[in-house]
Amino acid sequence: MVLPIYLYDHPVLRQKAEPIEEITPEIRQLAQNMLQTMYAANGIGLAANQVGVPRQLIVVDIGRDEGMKRPLVLLNPVIEAVSEETETMEEGCLSVPELRDNVVRPAAIQVRYRDLNGREHRREAAGLLARVIQHEIDHLHGIYFFDRLPPLRRFLLRRKLERIARGELLPPYPVVLGPAPVEERLEA
């Protein structure tokens, strides 16, 4: 089932997600629904709080062209190590439609997570996969990609963020807008 994606700056997107203690049929269904939602929106990553569920669950699929055989479902992901080398790459976000900017992130990471069978994994990732995992884990901590930009750049994006918050820039997929007045959301 395709779920609506919560847009900037719905309060759930600033919440820290709670760990998943037990892998229930509901968690498995949530993961499947998140994958369907991500594909329907032409995304390559999605965090559970982006669909209104503040739990530590992300899904990632950067595609076969990038060497990925199947999508990743990561429960309670933790970045354990990052490279000293950084890369700058343009990022966008399904929760912030029509906004893209260059973000500096570590070029490679090591992430620890559990799969839907409860098995713990450690995975090294580089390039686009590392970037998407970092981006989605940021969501689990209430961080948008533009929070990682220099202050002047964030200031210059303010008008576009206001338009997104007012629902003036809607994507072609189902969404949920935030309930708070725009002024309150921008001061957070």
N, CA, C and O atoms as a DFTB+ gen file, in Angstrom:
752 C
 N C O
     1  1       0.849      -1.180       0.000
     2  2       0.000       0.000       0.000
     3  2       0.895       1.244       0.000
     4  3       1.843       1.339       0.779
     5  1       0.582       2.178      -0.872
     6  2       1.318       3.436      -0.914
     7  2       0.796       4.342       0.195
     8  3      -0.405       4.591       0.302
     9  1       1.720       4.827       1.015
    10  2       1.393       5.697       2.137
    11  2       1.642       7.154       1.768
    12  3       2.477       7.430       0.907
    13  1       0.937       8.096       2.399
    14  2       1.245       9.500       2.146
    15  2       2.582       9.870       2.805
    16  3       2.920       9.367       3.876
    17  1       3.326      10.748       2.149
    18  2       4.614      11.208       2.665
    19  2       4.405      12.548       3.361
    20  3       3.780      13.455       2.811
    21  1       4.932      12.660       4.565
    22  2       4.798      13.880       5.362
    23  2       5.783      14.917       4.847
    24  3       6.962      14.626       4.647
    25  1       5.284      16.135       4.636
    26  2       6.098      17.201       4.077
    27  2       6.630      18.143       5.154
    28  3       6.107      18.215       6.266
    29  1       7.681      18.855       4.783
    30  2       8.244      19.919       5.608
    31  2       7.124      20.830       6.060
    32  3       6.283      21.195       5.239
    33  1       7.072      21.188       7.232
    34  2       7.794      20.813       8.413
    35  2       6.794      20.229       9.391
    36  3       6.526      20.804      10.446
    37  1       6.250      19.086       9.030
    38  2       5.345      18.385       9.935
    39  2       6.140      18.008      11.181
    40  3       7.288      17.582      11.060
    41  1       5.567      18.152      12.370
    42  2       6.304      17.865      13.611
    43  2       6.922      16.473      13.684
    44  3       7.970      16.314      14.310
    45  1       6.316      15.460      13.071
    46  2       6.862      14.106      13.140
    47  2       8.248      14.044      12.492
    48  3       9.055      13.180      12.836
    49  1       8.526      14.952      11.560
    50  2       9.821      14.940      10.875
    51  2      10.946      15.510      11.734
    52  3      12.120      15.316      11.417
    53  1      10.608      16.203      12.808
    54  2      11.629      16.722      13.732
    55  2      11.756      15.838      14.979
    56  3      12.617      16.080      15.825
    57  1      10.911      14.831      15.090
    58  2      10.972      13.902      16.221
    59  2      12.136      12.940      16.062
    60  3      12.494      12.562      14.947
    61  1      12.727      12.546      17.191
    62  2      13.700      11.458      17.163
    63  2      12.914      10.151      17.169
    64  3      12.044       9.941      18.014
    65  1      13.224       9.296      16.235
    66  2      12.504       8.029      16.103
    67  2      12.883       7.066      17.223
    68  3      14.019       7.063      17.697
    69  1      11.939       6.268      17.628
    70  2      12.137       5.283      18.693
    71  2      12.684       3.979      18.115
    72  3      12.330       3.601      16.999
    73  1      13.544       3.289      18.866
    74  2      14.053       1.992      18.393
    75  2      12.924       0.972      18.254
    76  3      11.893       1.062      18.921
    77  1      13.144       0.017      17.385
    78  2      12.198      -1.087      17.203
    79  2      12.687      -2.234      18.071
    80  3      13.755      -2.798      17.831
    81  1      11.898      -2.573      19.081
    82  2      12.280      -3.610      20.040
    83  2      11.876      -5.002      19.567
    84  3      12.564      -5.987      19.838
    85  1      10.749      -5.070      18.857
    86  2      10.226      -6.364      18.414
    87  2       9.791      -6.258      16.959
    88  3       9.145      -5.289      16.561
    89  1      10.150      -7.255      16.178
    90  2       9.785      -7.267      14.759
    91  2       8.450      -7.994      14.628
    92  3       8.378      -9.223      14.628
    93  1       7.412      -7.199      14.517
    94  2       6.042      -7.707      14.455
    95  2       5.568      -7.764      13.004
    96  3       6.219      -7.214      12.116
    97  1       4.442      -8.425      12.764
    98  2       3.872      -8.389      11.408
    99  2       3.602      -6.947      10.955
   100  3       3.707      -6.645       9.766
   101  1       3.259      -6.066      11.884
   102  2       2.999      -4.666      11.533
   103  2       4.279      -3.969      11.052
   104  3       4.238      -3.159      10.126
   105  1       5.408      -4.288      11.682
   106  2       6.693      -3.703      11.262
   107  2       7.070      -4.234       9.875
   108  3       7.541      -3.477       9.026
   109  1       6.865      -5.517       9.649
   110  2       7.148      -6.095       8.323
   111  2       6.270      -5.443       7.247
   112  3       6.742      -5.131       6.153
   113  1       4.995      -5.243       7.570
   114  2       4.081      -4.611       6.607
   115  2       4.480      -3.153       6.374
   116  3       4.422      -2.660       5.248
   117  1       4.881      -2.474       7.439
   118  2       5.337      -1.091       7.296
   119  2       6.518      -1.018       6.328
   120  3       6.552      -0.151       5.455
   121  1       7.470      -1.910       6.476
   122  2       8.635      -1.926       5.590
   123  2       8.204      -2.134       4.130
   124  3       8.703      -1.454       3.234
   125  1       7.282      -3.067       3.895
   126  2       6.799      -3.308       2.531
   127  2       6.066      -2.082       1.982
   128  3       6.261      -1.693       0.831
   129  1       5.222      -1.481       2.820
   130  2       4.498      -0.277       2.399
   131  2       5.465       0.868       2.103
   132  3       5.253       1.637       1.165
   133  1       6.527       0.980       2.906
   134  2       7.516       2.033       2.678
   135  2       8.232       1.834       1.348
   136  3       8.478       2.799       0.625
   137  1       8.567       0.595       1.023
   138  2       9.200       0.331      -0.271
   139  2       8.255       0.714      -1.417
   140  3       8.670       1.371      -2.372
   141  1       6.995       0.306      -1.320
   142  2       6.023       0.659      -2.358
   143  2       5.869       2.169      -2.482
   144  3       5.772       2.706      -3.585
   145  1       5.847       2.850      -1.334
   146  2       5.717       4.310      -1.311
   147  2       6.922       4.968      -1.957
   148  3       6.777       5.884      -2.767
   149  1       8.122       4.498      -1.599
   150  2       9.357       5.042      -2.156
   151  2       9.368       4.876      -3.678
   152  3       9.676       5.823      -4.402
   153  1       9.036       3.687      -4.161
   154  2       9.022       3.449      -5.601
   155  2       7.972       4.316      -6.301
   156  3       8.239       4.866      -7.370
   157  1       6.790       4.441      -5.713
   158  2       5.715       5.236      -6.315
   159  2       6.110       6.705      -6.434
   160  3       5.648       7.403      -7.336
   161  1       6.969       7.176      -5.518
   162  2       7.409       8.577      -5.523
   163  2       8.740       8.752      -6.260
   164  3       9.306       9.846      -6.266
   165  1       9.239       7.684      -6.879
   166  2      10.530       7.708      -7.579
   167  2      11.681       8.096      -6.658
   168  3      12.586       8.830      -7.052
   169  1      11.632       7.591      -5.423
   170  2      12.700       7.857      -4.464
   171  2      13.703       6.725      -4.422
   172  3      13.500       5.669      -5.021
   173  1      14.804       6.965      -3.694
   174  2      15.832       5.935      -3.508
   175  2      16.065       5.635      -2.026
   176  3      16.895       4.795      -1.679
   177  1      15.329       6.327      -1.161
   178  2      15.418       6.077       0.270
   179  2      14.215       6.685       0.960
   180  3      13.632       7.655       0.477
   181  1      13.845       6.103       2.101
   182  2      12.700       6.606       2.858
   183  2      12.853       6.179       4.313
   184  3      13.212       5.037       4.600
   185  1      12.578       7.101       5.223
   186  2      12.600       6.817       6.660
   187  2      11.162       6.723       7.168
   188  3      10.262       7.371       6.633
   189  1      10.956       5.911       8.204
   190  2       9.594       5.675       8.701
   191  2       8.898       6.962       9.139
   192  3       7.690       7.100       8.946
   193  1       9.639       7.907       9.726
   194  2       8.943       9.125      10.148
   195  2       8.460       9.946       8.953
   196  3       7.591      10.803       9.113
   197  1       9.000       9.704       7.769
   198  2       8.497      10.381       6.574
   199  2       7.106       9.894       6.180
   200  3       6.420      10.545       5.392
   201  1       6.689       8.759       6.722
   202  2       5.321       8.282       6.514
   203  2       4.531       8.336       7.821
   204  3       3.522       7.650       7.987
   205  1       5.017       9.172       8.746
   206  2       4.277       9.439       9.971
   207  2       4.489       8.464      11.100
   208  3       3.748       8.497      12.083
   209  1       5.489       7.586      10.992
   210  2       5.741       6.580      12.026
   211  2       7.130       6.824      12.616
   212  3       8.126       6.475      11.981
   213  1       7.227       7.410      13.802
   214  2       8.535       7.740      14.379
   215  2       9.253       6.527      14.977
   216  3       9.485       6.459      16.184
   217  1       9.596       5.584      14.117
   218  2      10.322       4.374      14.498
   219  2      11.602       4.301      13.669
   220  3      11.665       4.852      12.569
   221  1      12.619       3.623      14.194
   222  2      13.919       3.550      13.535
   223  2      13.934       2.472      12.454
   224  3      14.398       1.351      12.665
   225  1      13.416       2.848      11.303
   226  2      13.315       1.964      10.151
   227  2      13.541       2.804       8.897
   228  3      12.889       3.829       8.700
   229  1      14.481       2.354       8.044
   230  2      14.687       3.007       6.760
   231  2      14.717       1.953       5.666
   232  3      15.078       0.800       5.906
   233  1      14.335       2.361       4.461
   234  2      14.447       1.506       3.290
   235  2      15.272       2.259       2.248
   236  3      15.174       3.479       2.117
   237  1      16.087       1.504       1.512
   238  2      16.987       2.094       0.522
   239  2      17.038       1.188      -0.707
   240  3      17.154      -0.032      -0.593
   241  1      16.949       1.806      -1.879
   242  2      17.167       1.080      -3.127
   243  2      17.727       2.066      -4.146
   244  3      16.990       2.865      -4.724
   245  1      19.038       1.999      -4.358
   246  2      19.677       2.910      -5.311
   247  2      19.715       2.327      -6.714
   248  3      20.178       2.985      -7.646
   249  1      19.235       1.107      -6.872
   250  2      19.073       0.516      -8.201
   251  2      20.207      -0.374      -8.659
   252  3      21.330      -0.303      -8.161
   253  1      19.882      -1.195      -9.603
   254  2      20.846      -2.147     -10.162
   255  2      22.008      -1.457     -10.851
   256  3      23.123      -1.978     -10.860
   257  1      21.759      -0.283     -11.433
   258  2      22.843       0.444     -12.104
   259  2      23.959       0.800     -11.132
   260  3      25.109       0.969     -11.536
   261  1      23.626       0.913      -9.871
   262  2      24.608       1.239      -8.832
   263  2      25.133      -0.022      -8.140
   264  3      25.848       0.069      -7.143
   265  1      24.781      -1.193      -8.667
   266  2      25.295      -2.443      -8.121
   267  2      24.476      -3.039      -6.992
   268  3      24.939      -3.951      -6.306
   269  1      23.279      -2.541      -6.790
   270  2      22.436      -3.043      -5.713
   271  2      21.546      -4.161      -6.249
   272  3      20.814      -3.962      -7.219
   273  1      21.608      -5.340      -5.619
   274  2      20.837      -6.494      -6.093
   275  2      19.397      -6.471      -5.611
   276  3      18.489      -6.886      -6.330
   277  1      19.186      -5.980      -4.376
   278  2      17.829      -5.905      -3.832
   279  2      17.774      -4.749      -2.837
   280  3      18.812      -4.288      -2.363
   281  1      16.587      -4.287      -2.525
   282  2      16.480      -3.159      -1.593
   283  2      16.956      -3.543      -0.197
   284  3      16.929      -4.711       0.191
   285  1      17.389      -2.538       0.540
   286  2      17.809      -2.732       1.928
   287  2      16.705      -2.255       2.862
   288  3      16.096      -1.210       2.632
   289  1      16.454      -3.021       3.909
   290  2      15.572      -2.611       4.996
   291  2      16.438      -2.625       6.241
   292  3      16.941      -3.676       6.637
   293  1      16.618      -1.465       6.862
   294  2      17.504      -1.329       8.021
   295  2      16.695      -0.918       9.245
   296  3      16.068       0.141       9.265
   297  1      16.718      -1.771      10.265
   298  2      16.067      -1.468      11.535
   299  2      17.129      -0.996      12.522
   300  3      18.210      -1.578      12.610
   301  1      16.815       0.050      13.253
   302  2      17.715       0.599      14.277
   303  2      19.129       0.835      13.737
   304  3      20.101       0.421      14.369
   305  1      19.260       1.495      12.577
   306  2      20.594       1.683      11.998
   307  2      21.436       2.679      12.807
   308  3      20.934       3.690      13.298
   309  1      22.728       2.359      12.929
   310  2      23.677       3.219      13.634
   311  2      24.940       3.308      12.783
   312  3      25.496       2.288      12.377
   313  1      25.383       4.517      12.521
   314  2      26.646       4.696      11.807
   315  2      27.759       4.558      12.831
   316  3      27.850       5.342      13.776
   317  1      28.611       3.548      12.635
   318  2      29.681       3.274      13.595
   319  2      31.006       3.914      13.222
   320  3      31.835       4.174      14.094
   321  1      31.216       4.170      11.935
   322  2      32.474       4.773      11.491
   323  2      32.218       5.530      10.202
   324  3      31.355       5.162       9.404
   325  1      32.992       6.607      10.012
   326  2      32.913       7.397       8.784
   327  2      34.325       7.649       8.274
   328  3      35.282       7.670       9.048
   329  1      34.443       7.836       6.984
   330  2      35.743       8.132       6.391
   331  2      36.116       9.584       6.658
   332  3      35.255      10.437       6.873
   333  1      37.414       9.840       6.641
   334  2      37.861      11.228       6.733
   335  2      37.573      11.957       5.430
   336  3      37.331      13.164       5.422
   337  1      37.602      11.220       4.338
   338  2      37.325      11.809       3.033
   339  2      35.842      12.173       2.945
   340  3      34.975      11.414       3.378
   341  1      35.572      13.340       2.379
   342  2      34.193      13.771       2.189
   343  2      33.912      13.929       0.702
   344  3      34.824      14.026      -0.119
   345  1      32.626      13.953       0.383
   346  2      32.170      14.192      -0.988
   347  2      31.020      15.190      -0.939
   348  3      30.215      15.197      -0.008
   349  1      30.966      16.017      -1.951
   350  2      29.850      16.946      -2.108
   351  2      28.982      16.420      -3.238
   352  3      29.467      16.117      -4.329
   353  1      27.697      16.319      -2.958
   354  2      26.774      15.816      -3.967
   355  2      25.420      16.495      -3.757
   356  3      25.051      16.848      -2.637
   357  1      24.697      16.666      -4.847
   358  2      23.363      17.247      -4.754
   359  2      22.415      16.240      -4.113
   360  3      22.424      15.056      -4.450
   361  1      21.598      16.730      -3.184
   362  2      20.584      15.897      -2.536
   363  2      19.223      16.545      -2.682
   364  3      19.093      17.761      -2.822
   365  1      18.229      15.701      -2.647
   366  2      16.842      16.129      -2.595
   367  2      16.152      15.263      -1.562
   368  3      16.791      14.430      -0.919
   369  1      14.854      15.452      -1.397
   370  2      14.143      14.708      -0.351
   371  2      12.663      14.642      -0.705
   372  3      12.074      15.634      -1.134
   373  1      12.071      13.476      -0.524
   374  2      10.646      13.326      -0.805
   375  2       9.783      14.177       0.114
   376  3       8.654      14.512      -0.245
   377  1      10.291      14.537       1.303
   378  2       9.553      15.388       2.240
   379  2       9.756      16.871       1.984
   380  3       9.109      17.709       2.611
   381  1      10.657      17.195       1.060
   382  2      10.943      18.592       0.730
   383  2      10.961      18.695      -0.798
   384  3      12.022      18.872      -1.395
   385  1       9.785      18.584      -1.430
   386  2       9.742      18.516      -2.892
   387  2      10.292      19.777      -3.548
   388  3      10.143      20.889      -3.040
   389  1      10.929      19.563      -4.691
   390  2      11.454      20.635      -5.528
   391  2      12.566      21.443      -4.862
   392  3      12.848      22.565      -5.283
   393  1      13.189      20.897      -3.846
   394  2      14.326      21.558      -3.207
   395  2      15.517      20.618      -3.293
   396  3      15.461      19.479      -2.832
   397  1      16.582      21.105      -3.884
   398  2      17.813      20.317      -4.019
   399  2      18.973      21.238      -3.705
   400  3      18.927      22.436      -3.984
   401  1      20.021      20.664      -3.117
   402  2      21.220      21.452      -2.869
   403  2      22.393      20.522      -2.632
   404  3      22.216      19.335      -2.358
   405  1      23.591      21.072      -2.739
   406  2      24.816      20.302      -2.530
   407  2      25.108      20.163      -1.046
   408  3      25.130      21.146      -0.305
   409  1      25.331      18.919      -0.628
   410  2      25.587      18.604       0.774
   411  2      26.921      17.869       0.870
   412  3      27.207      16.972       0.077
   413  1      27.738      18.264       1.861
   414  2      29.009      17.589       2.118
   415  2      28.763      16.500       3.156
   416  3      28.205      16.762       4.221
   417  1      29.182      15.279       2.840
   418  2      29.043      14.146       3.769
   419  2      30.286      13.271       3.662
   420  3      31.016      13.344       2.674
   421  1      30.531      12.435       4.688
   422  2      31.616      11.448       4.564
   423  2      31.399      10.577       3.328
   424  3      30.268      10.207       3.013
   425  1      32.485      10.253       2.633
   426  2      32.398       9.479       1.394
   427  2      32.065       8.016       1.643
   428  3      31.477       7.354       0.789
   429  1      32.445       7.509       2.822
   430  2      32.195       6.093       3.141
   431  2      31.811       5.980       4.616
   432  3      32.210       6.793       5.449
   433  1      31.024       4.946       4.907
   434  2      30.572       4.710       6.285
   435  2      30.572       3.215       6.589
   436  3      30.649       2.375       5.692
   437  1      30.483       2.915       7.877
   438  2      30.151       1.564       8.327
   439  2      28.884       1.706       9.157
   440  3      28.827       2.501      10.095
   441  1      27.872       0.929       8.802
   442  2      26.592       1.013       9.489
   443  2      26.248      -0.349      10.096
   444  3      26.475      -1.393       9.486
   445  1      25.695      -0.311      11.311
   446  2      25.208      -1.514      11.993
   447  2      23.693      -1.411      12.041
   448  3      23.149      -0.347      12.338
   449  1      23.008      -2.518      11.748
   450  2      21.552      -2.530      11.737
   451  2      21.043      -3.955      11.887
   452  3      21.816      -4.912      11.828
   453  1      19.752      -4.085      12.079
   454  2      19.092      -5.392      12.078
   455  2      18.209      -5.479      10.833
   456  3      17.672      -4.481      10.353
   457  1      18.078      -6.711      10.327
   458  2      17.176      -6.922       9.195
   459  2      15.803      -7.350       9.723
   460  3      15.592      -7.405      10.935
   461  1      14.888      -7.648       8.827
   462  2      13.527      -8.021       9.248
   463  2      13.457      -9.391       9.907
   464  3      12.411      -9.764      10.439
   465  1      14.550     -10.146       9.882
   466  2      14.610     -11.419      10.603
   467  2      15.282     -11.258      11.957
   468  3      15.459     -12.238      12.680
   469  1      15.656     -10.038      12.305
   470  2      16.279      -9.773      13.596
   471  2      17.784      -9.976      13.617
   472  3      18.418      -9.787      14.655
   473  1      18.368     -10.360      12.482
   474  2      19.818     -10.577      12.425
   475  2      20.549      -9.251      12.362
   476  3      20.144      -8.332      11.650
   477  1      21.644      -9.165      13.128
   478  2      22.460      -7.954      13.109
   479  2      23.460      -8.016      11.957
   480  3      24.035      -9.066      11.671
   481  1      23.653      -6.880      11.306
   482  2      24.596      -6.764      10.191
   483  2      25.486      -5.561      10.409
   484  3      25.088      -4.587      11.049
   485  1      26.698      -5.632       9.873
   486  2      27.585      -4.484       9.736
   487  2      27.907      -4.407       8.259
   488  3      28.302      -5.396       7.642
   489  1      27.734      -3.230       7.704
   490  2      27.944      -3.074       6.262
   491  2      28.759      -1.822       6.007
   492  3      28.516      -0.768       6.595
   493  1      29.723      -1.961       5.124
   494  2      30.458      -0.793       4.664
   495  2      29.791      -0.310       3.394
   496  3      29.386      -1.105       2.545
   497  1      29.682       0.998       3.274
   498  2      29.045       1.588       2.096
   499  2      29.842       2.818       1.683
   500  3      30.407       3.526       2.516
   501  1      29.870       3.049       0.387
   502  2      30.563       4.217      -0.153
   503  2      29.701       4.825      -1.248
   504  3      28.726       4.222      -1.697
   505  1      30.072       6.022      -1.671
   506  2      29.384       6.667      -2.776
   507  2      27.925       6.942      -2.484
   508  3      27.568       7.365      -1.384
   509  1      27.069       6.694      -3.496
   510  2      25.650       7.004      -3.376
   511  2      24.982       6.222      -2.248
   512  3      24.151       6.777      -1.529
   513  1      25.326       4.953      -2.078
   514  2      24.709       4.162      -1.010
   515  2      25.019       4.760       0.350
   516  3      24.121       4.879       1.184
   517  1      26.274       5.143       0.598
   518  2      26.641       5.771       1.877
   519  2      25.852       7.059       2.085
   520  3      25.373       7.334       3.185
   521  1      25.725       7.835       1.033
   522  2      25.014       9.116       1.123
   523  2      23.543       8.907       1.475
   524  3      23.012       9.595       2.346
   525  1      22.881       7.964       0.804
   526  2      21.454       7.737       1.051
   527  2      21.241       7.208       2.468
   528  3      20.311       7.639       3.149
   529  1      22.077       6.292       2.917
   530  2      21.940       5.775       4.288
   531  2      22.105       6.912       5.291
   532  3      21.322       7.016       6.235
   533  1      23.115       7.772       5.104
   534  2      23.317       8.900       6.018
   535  2      22.110       9.841       6.008
   536  3      21.658      10.288       7.061
   537  1      21.595      10.136       4.820
   538  2      20.446      11.025       4.672
   539  2      19.235      10.465       5.434
   540  3      18.561      11.190       6.165
   541  1      18.970       9.165       5.250
   542  2      17.795       8.560       5.898
   543  2      17.982       8.443       7.416
   544  3      17.030       8.642       8.170
   545  1      19.191       8.124       7.865
   546  2      19.436       8.073       9.311
   547  2      19.284       9.470       9.913
   548  3      18.800       9.606      11.037
   549  1      19.691      10.505       9.181
   550  2      19.441      11.872       9.656
   551  2      17.953      12.074       9.937
   552  3      17.592      12.654      10.961
   553  1      17.088      11.601       9.039
   554  2      15.640      11.736       9.268
   555  2      15.235      11.114      10.601
   556  3      14.390      11.662      11.310
   557  1      15.825       9.991      10.942
   558  2      15.470       9.318      12.201
   559  2      15.854      10.150      13.421
   560  3      15.366       9.906      14.524
   561  1      16.729      11.131      13.218
   562  2      17.157      12.030      14.300
   563  2      16.539      13.417      14.157
   564  3      16.950      14.352      14.845
   565  1      15.554      13.556      13.269
   566  2      14.870      14.831      13.092
   567  2      15.663      15.863      12.306
   568  3      15.447      17.064      12.463
   569  1      16.584      15.399      11.459
   570  2      17.457      16.297      10.705
   571  2      17.109      16.223       9.219
   572  3      17.039      15.142       8.634
   573  1      16.891      17.397       8.623
   574  2      16.701      17.499       7.170
   575  2      18.071      17.686       6.519
   576  3      19.020      18.119       7.172
   577  1      18.170      17.357       5.219
   578  2      19.448      17.541       4.533
   579  2      19.872      19.005       4.531
   580  3      21.068      19.291       4.593
   581  1      18.927      19.939       4.460
   582  2      19.302      21.353       4.411
   583  2      19.819      21.859       5.754
   584  3      20.422      22.930       5.816
   585  1      19.590      21.099       6.839
   586  2      20.174      21.463       8.138
   587  2      21.695      21.349       8.098
   588  3      22.383      21.939       8.930
   589  1      22.213      20.604       7.150
   590  2      23.656      20.397       7.012
   591  2      24.318      21.453       6.116
   592  3      25.528      21.410       5.893
   593  1      23.532      22.385       5.611
   594  2      24.070      23.447       4.764
   595  2      24.575      24.619       5.609
   596  3      24.168      24.779       6.760
   597  1      25.460      25.433       5.037
   598  2      25.910      26.637       5.761
   599  2      24.724      27.566       6.044
   600  3      23.751      27.562       5.290
   601  1      24.792      28.365       7.123
   602  2      23.671      29.237       7.507
   603  2      23.182      30.164       6.388
   604  3      21.975      30.339       6.224
   605  1      24.083      30.748       5.633
   606  2      23.659      31.651       4.567
   607  2      22.852      30.899       3.514
   608  3      21.850      31.413       3.017
   609  1      23.279      29.693       3.173
   610  2      22.557      28.898       2.174
   611  2      21.165      28.541       2.691
   612  3      20.192      28.603       1.940
   613  1      21.063      28.168       3.974
   614  2      19.744      27.861       4.560
   615  2      18.841      29.095       4.505
   616  3      17.652      28.990       4.202
   617  1      19.412      30.260       4.798
   618  2      18.641      31.505       4.752
   619  2      18.098      31.741       3.340
   620  3      16.949      32.150       3.174
   621  1      18.922      31.484       2.334
   622  2      18.511      31.704       0.951
   623  2      17.414      30.726       0.507
   624  3      16.679      31.011      -0.438
   625  1      17.303      29.592       1.174
   626  2      16.270      28.600       0.841
   627  2      14.947      28.860       1.567
   628  3      13.950      28.188       1.303
   629  1      14.937      29.815       2.464
   630  2      13.788      30.059       3.344
   631  2      12.468      30.242       2.583
   632  3      11.455      29.656       2.963
   633  1      12.471      31.039       1.529
   634  2      11.218      31.294       0.791
   635  2      10.657      30.012       0.167
   636  3       9.447      29.785       0.186
   637  1      11.524      29.195      -0.374
   638  2      11.059      27.944      -0.972
   639  2      10.507      27.017       0.117
   640  3       9.492      26.350      -0.088
   641  1      11.177      26.979       1.272
   642  2      10.680      26.165       2.391
   643  2       9.314      26.669       2.863
   644  3       8.437      25.871       3.195
   645  1       9.135      27.981       2.891
   646  2       7.830      28.539       3.270
   647  2       6.745      28.088       2.295
   648  3       5.637      27.749       2.711
   649  1       7.059      28.083       1.004
   650  2       6.090      27.658      -0.016
   651  2       5.744      26.176       0.152
   652  3       4.587      25.787      -0.003
   653  1       6.746      25.351       0.470
   654  2       6.493      23.921       0.698
   655  2       5.588      23.756       1.918
   656  3       4.621      22.995       1.880
   657  1       5.902      24.467       2.993
   658  2       5.121      24.367       4.234
   659  2       3.672      24.809       4.025
   660  3       2.764      24.270       4.658
   661  1       3.449      25.782       3.144
   662  2       2.080      26.251       2.865
   663  2       1.344      25.337       1.886
   664  3       0.155      25.533       1.635
   665  1       2.036      24.344       1.331
   666  2       1.396      23.440       0.382
   667  2       1.335      23.988      -1.028
   668  3       0.533      23.526      -1.839
   669  1       2.179      24.975      -1.332
   670  2       2.195      25.570      -2.672
   671  2       3.051      24.781      -3.663
   672  3       2.895      24.940      -4.873
   673  1       3.945      23.940      -3.168
   674  2       4.792      23.108      -4.026
   675  2       4.501      21.647      -3.709
   676  3       5.220      21.015      -2.935
   677  1       3.461      21.127      -4.302
   678  2       3.045      19.757      -4.015
   679  2       3.586      18.792      -5.064
   680  3       3.536      19.077      -6.261
   681  1       4.099      17.653      -4.616
   682  2       4.593      16.632      -5.549
   683  2       3.436      15.797      -6.090
   684  3       2.304      15.930      -5.626
   685  1       3.717      14.932      -7.073
   686  2       2.655      14.109      -7.670
   687  2       2.367      12.818      -6.893
   688  3       1.868      11.854      -7.475
   689  1       2.669      12.783      -5.606
   690  2       2.365      11.618      -4.776
   691  2       1.601      12.093      -3.544
   692  3       1.638      13.279      -3.213
   693  1       0.902      11.171      -2.854
   694  2       0.093      11.564      -1.692
   695  2       0.970      12.142      -0.571
   696  3       2.042      11.613      -0.278
   697  1       0.500      13.233       0.049
   698  2       1.277      13.909       1.091
   699  2       0.402      14.300       2.273
   700  3      -0.826      14.321       2.191
   701  1       1.089      14.612       3.392
   702  2       0.463      15.175       4.585
   703  2       1.231      16.441       4.911
   704  3       2.458      16.422       5.009
   705  1       0.510      17.546       5.079
   706  2       1.136      18.819       5.440
   707  2       1.176      18.963       6.958
   708  3       0.402      18.327       7.674
   709  1       2.082      19.801       7.435
   710  2       2.202      20.063       8.867
   711  2       1.096      20.969       9.371
   712  3       0.607      21.820       8.628
   713  1       0.689      20.797      10.638
   714  2      -0.415      21.577      11.197
   715  2      -0.009      22.939      11.769
   716  3      -0.873      23.801      11.933
   717  1       1.262      23.163      12.076
   718  2       1.688      24.394      12.744
   719  2       1.770      25.548      11.748
   720  3       2.008      25.323      10.561
   721  1       1.575      26.779      12.218
   722  2       1.765      27.939      11.339
   723  2       3.196      27.982      10.820
   724  3       4.128      27.559      11.504
   725  1       3.361      28.494       9.610
   726  2       4.656      28.531       8.941
   727  2       5.712      29.216       9.803
   728  3       6.836      28.724       9.894
   729  1       5.381      30.332      10.434
   730  2       6.360      31.074      11.222
   731  2       6.963      30.221      12.338
   732  3       8.169      30.266      12.585
   733  1       6.110      29.442      13.008
   734  2       6.587      28.579      14.093
   735  2       7.511      27.500      13.571
   736  3       8.506      27.176      14.220
   737  1       7.207      26.939      12.415
   738  2       8.026      25.861      11.877
   739  2       9.401      26.366      11.455
   740  3      10.397      25.666      11.637
   741  1       9.468      27.563      10.899
   742  2      10.727      28.079      10.406
   743  2      11.668      28.506      11.530
   744  3      12.882      28.545      11.333
   745  1      11.128      28.826      12.700
   746  2      11.965      29.233      13.827
   747  2      12.581      28.048      14.552
   748  3      13.514      28.231      15.334
   749  1      12.090      26.848      14.318
   750  2      12.582      25.657      15.017
   751  2      14.009      25.353      14.657
   752  3      14.579      24.383      15.157
